[in-house]
Amino acid sequence: MSPFENLISPSTGFTRDIAALTAAGSTTANEARTKLSTKARILHATESLFLQRGYEGTSLRAITTEANVNLAAVNYHYGSKEELFALLLQERLDPLNADRAKRLEALQAKGFDREHRVEQIIATLFLPALALARDTDQGGPDFLRFIGRAYADPSDFVRNLLAERYAKTNLKFKQAFAEALPHLSEHDLAMRLNFILDAVSSTLASEDVRRVIGGIQPSAVNDDTTLLAYLAPFLGAALRANVRTAAQIAALQTL
Amino acid sequence: MSPFENLISPSTGFTRDIAALTAAGSTTANEARTKLSTKARILHATESLFLQRGYEGTSLRAITTEANVNLAAVNYHYGSKEELFALLLQERLDPLNADRAKRLEALQAKGFDREHRVEQIIATLFLPALALARDTDQGGPDFLRFIGRAYADPSDFVRNLLAERYAKTNLKFKQAFAEALPHLSEHDLAMRLNFILDAVSSTLASEDVRRVIGGIQPSAVNDDTTLLAYLAPFLGAALRANVRTAAQIAALQTL
DNA sequence: GAAAAAATCAAACAATTGTTTTAATCAACC
DNA sequence: GGTTGATTAAAACAATTGTTTGATTTTTTC
């Protein structure tokens, strides 16, 4: 098999592997994992280590050790470290961004609620991630951390990949926010969007997201709306806040 | 000289070196930099490269090349890479945190403005950085980027250093926010503070902070209050926002 | 069941990292 | 002015990185 085959037909739905095997009779997910193909085990190990240490912090030897696989298997099956991680990122984030774009179009076609326009766009931006995080076939409970890692990763490789591959979707959301927040200049809006996206990314990347989710409101409808109930007003208030004049701020404390 | 001397008396005020030499007659800061001692050149090169690439992305060879210095000079003068960076970080951030603590105490002694309590604390948290950024002896115009890099750096070494060294100051601010925002649970407050600190850090670390500062309000009083005029209402609104119920959010968009 | 293809393996490669060594040079001091 | 100590220099060290090689095993195919 050519080492580049995956890049031609990348969609494997690889989380389904483990689910199928565990259902079939194996006791633990760990046992099931040892029965997967070498190629699949590499991908699972890569995801697990990327969650913990990011792109640059994850060596191929760490991956092959975790996967119980020979070192050369990575280059044989995936070509290179970059191609391996590109495949992993696309596999995970392509469905996310497709869902985001679809929901935004649906919302625009249906029309906004005048009062909660910003919150609606925020919800459209984050609900797909939460939905996928609850779908064990697509992402599973670690999916939020995965997103956070990906969008907060400092390596040029990951940043460029995300910027190029999801530029169109990002632009659509930016335009939607711009229409909902006409009092902000393009400059202001870009800065505030960077703020909230950075903040959400690093929060999701932190190890205790689930603890946070679980600790907010025990009586919530479900995890999705619980976390959104938490984030939306916070982010919405930040985006909506008026620009204060310098004189107003100077009065707050003497320099 | 013992390679650990710096750790005993770390305060050298090293930006003053260049300022003094440029004033003395050398034309450019670059020329002045070549006349500094080997030890000082290493520190300057380290700062410059840390600004661009963070801790792990900056190799000792890159530093010694930039400083026009032999590779072994780093370990000779500073002991190790970690000790070198620890010294740099302390040199820059100790004054910042001392100023923050001092201003917060002064504000608490003087009493808060009832209406703008949160904004006052935010201003106290960020004004010292802006003031130091305008002081060429202490930080200079790149200081904001330095802060951003330091607080956004993903390496364990930098994170642990900051967490341990400035734990007391951080706790005081957290308590001040807690008193100003009694409607938030400790959990809520911790999460929102993480949000805004992460967001501010990564924004400051971006390369175009000065462009942003310059582009906001040309007619502003000065850079400090301009940037704060920009940040304070944004961050204040985020901290102050009420928690919405899950049901309210679910109504915003059909899952 | 033999031939062909795919997959696995141990080993080495080339490049980079932080660190150390050993010798040469410089500066200060008596 | 020679001796001592501090500094600089070139080189090598040991460990890690991603990648490749070439032989061996496993699997597929006819």
mmCIF file of N, CA and C (backbone and C1' of nucleotides) in Angstrom, chain D residues 12-25:
data_model
loop_
_atom_site.group_PDB
_atom_site.id
_atom_site.type_symbol
_atom_site.label_atom_id
_atom_site.label_comp_id
_atom_site.label_asym_id
_atom_site.label_seq_id
_atom_site.Cartn_x
_atom_site.Cartn_y
_atom_site.Cartn_z
ATOM 1 P P DA D 12 36.499 17.014 17.232
ATOM 2 O "O5'" DA D 12 35.728 16.299 18.423
ATOM 3 C "C5'" DA D 12 36.387 16.162 19.671
ATOM 4 C "C4'" DA D 12 35.358 15.965 20.776
ATOM 5 C "C3'" DA D 12 34.399 14.787 20.547
ATOM 6 O "O3'" DA D 12 34.578 13.854 21.579
ATOM 7 C "C1'" DA D 12 33.258 16.733 21.314
ATOM 8 P P DC D 13 33.854 12.459 21.584
ATOM 9 O "O5'" DC D 13 32.672 12.668 22.636
ATOM 10 C "C5'" DC D 13 32.957 13.284 23.893
ATOM 11 C "C4'" DC D 13 31.667 13.442 24.684
ATOM 12 C "C3'" DC D 13 30.689 12.284 24.490
ATOM 13 O "O3'" DC D 13 30.354 11.739 25.749
ATOM 14 C "C1'" DC D 13 29.602 14.373 24.143
ATOM 15 P P DA D 14 29.854 10.227 25.836
ATOM 16 O "O5'" DA D 14 28.309 10.438 26.157
ATOM 17 C "C5'" DA D 14 27.925 11.351 27.178
ATOM 18 C "C4'" DA D 14 26.461 11.733 27.017
ATOM 19 C "C3'" DA D 14 25.544 10.561 26.669
ATOM 20 O "O3'" DA D 14 24.386 10.642 27.466
ATOM 21 C "C1'" DA D 14 25.273 12.282 25.088
ATOM 22 P P DA D 15 23.391 9.372 27.516
ATOM 23 O "O5'" DA D 15 22.006 9.987 27.014
ATOM 24 C "C5'" DA D 15 21.596 11.268 27.484
ATOM 25 C "C4'" DA D 15 20.673 11.913 26.481
ATOM 26 C "C3'" DA D 15 19.602 10.975 25.900
ATOM 27 O "O3'" DA D 15 18.324 11.419 26.314
ATOM 28 C "C1'" DA D 15 20.579 12.361 24.224
ATOM 29 P P DT D 16 17.030 10.536 25.974
ATOM 30 O "O5'" DT D 16 16.347 11.285 24.729
ATOM 31 C "C5'" DT D 16 16.065 12.683 24.808
ATOM 32 C "C4'" DT D 16 15.834 13.233 23.427
ATOM 33 C "C3'" DT D 16 14.828 12.447 22.579
ATOM 34 O "O3'" DT D 16 13.584 13.117 22.561
ATOM 35 C "C1'" DT D 16 16.725 13.198 21.314
ATOM 36 P P DT D 17 12.343 12.450 21.791
ATOM 37 O "O5'" DT D 17 12.500 12.941 20.280
ATOM 38 C "C5'" DT D 17 12.278 14.315 19.956
ATOM 39 C "C4'" DT D 17 12.735 14.606 18.543
ATOM 40 C "C3'" DT D 17 12.098 13.757 17.455
ATOM 41 O "O3'" DT D 17 10.849 14.300 17.101
ATOM 42 C "C1'" DT D 17 14.426 14.067 17.045
ATOM 43 P P DG D 18 9.768 13.342 16.388
ATOM 44 O "O5'" DG D 18 10.201 13.323 14.860
ATOM 45 C "C5'" DG D 18 10.217 14.532 14.128
ATOM 46 C "C4'" DG D 18 10.831 14.295 12.745
ATOM 47 C "C3'" DG D 18 10.042 13.321 11.863
ATOM 48 O "O3'" DG D 18 10.046 13.793 10.518
ATOM 49 C "C1'" DG D 18 12.242 12.490 12.214
ATOM 50 P P DT D 19 9.337 12.956 9.350
ATOM 51 O "O5'" DT D 19 10.495 12.014 8.793
ATOM 52 C "C5'" DT D 19 11.695 12.613 8.343
ATOM 53 C "C4'" DT D 19 12.677 11.548 7.889
ATOM 54 C "C3'" DT D 19 12.082 10.495 6.940
ATOM 55 O "O3'" DT D 19 12.655 10.667 5.654
ATOM 56 C "C1'" DT D 19 13.507 9.517 8.604
ATOM 57 P P DT D 20 12.181 9.755 4.447
ATOM 58 O "O5'" DT D 20 13.277 8.594 4.449
ATOM 59 C "C5'" DT D 20 14.651 8.949 4.525
ATOM 60 C "C4'" DT D 20 15.502 7.683 4.572
ATOM 61 C "C3'" DT D 20 15.081 6.602 3.582
ATOM 62 O "O3'" DT D 20 16.183 6.304 2.747
ATOM 63 C "C1'" DT D 20 15.403 5.692 5.763
ATOM 64 P P DT D 21 16.012 5.237 1.537
ATOM 65 O "O5'" DT D 21 16.827 3.974 2.057
ATOM 66 C "C5'" DT D 21 17.988 4.170 2.858
ATOM 67 C "C4'" DT D 21 18.433 2.855 3.469
ATOM 68 C "C3'" DT D 21 18.206 1.627 2.583
ATOM 69 O "O3'" DT D 21 19.425 0.933 2.420
ATOM 70 C "C1'" DT D 21 17.370 1.250 4.766
ATOM 71 P P DG D 22 19.650 -0.017 1.146
ATOM 72 O "O5'" DG D 22 19.548 -1.472 1.785
ATOM 73 C "C5'" DG D 22 20.202 -1.732 3.015
ATOM 74 C "C4'" DG D 22 19.648 -3.010 3.628
ATOM 75 C "C3'" DG D 22 19.225 -4.077 2.598
ATOM 76 O "O3'" DG D 22 19.652 -5.350 3.061
ATOM 77 C "C1'" DG D 22 17.433 -3.602 4.033
ATOM 78 P P DA D 23 19.486 -6.668 2.181
ATOM 79 O "O5'" DA D 23 19.054 -7.736 3.266
ATOM 80 C "C5'" DA D 23 19.585 -7.643 4.586
ATOM 81 C "C4'" DA D 23 18.553 -8.125 5.593
ATOM 82 C "C3'" DA D 23 17.920 -9.485 5.241
ATOM 83 O "O3'" DA D 23 17.944 -10.317 6.381
ATOM 84 C "C1'" DA D 23 16.238 -7.883 5.650
ATOM 85 P P DT D 24 17.551 -11.864 6.283
ATOM 86 O "O5'" DT D 24 16.122 -11.940 6.980
ATOM 87 C "C5'" DT D 24 15.925 -11.318 8.261
ATOM 88 C "C4'" DT D 24 14.443 -11.265 8.579
ATOM 89 C "C3'" DT D 24 13.674 -12.557 8.296
ATOM 90 O "O3'" DT D 24 13.083 -13.017 9.496
ATOM 91 C "C1'" DT D 24 12.503 -10.684 7.470
ATOM 92 P P DT D 25 12.407 -14.485 9.601
ATOM 93 O "O5'" DT D 25 10.849 -14.164 9.665
ATOM 94 C "C5'" DT D 25 10.357 -13.259 10.655
ATOM 95 C "C4'" DT D 25 9.045 -12.660 10.203
ATOM 96 C "C3'" DT D 25 7.898 -13.654 10.009
ATOM 97 O "O3'" DT D 25 6.942 -13.434 11.009
ATOM 98 C "C1'" DT D 25 7.965 -12.015 8.284
#
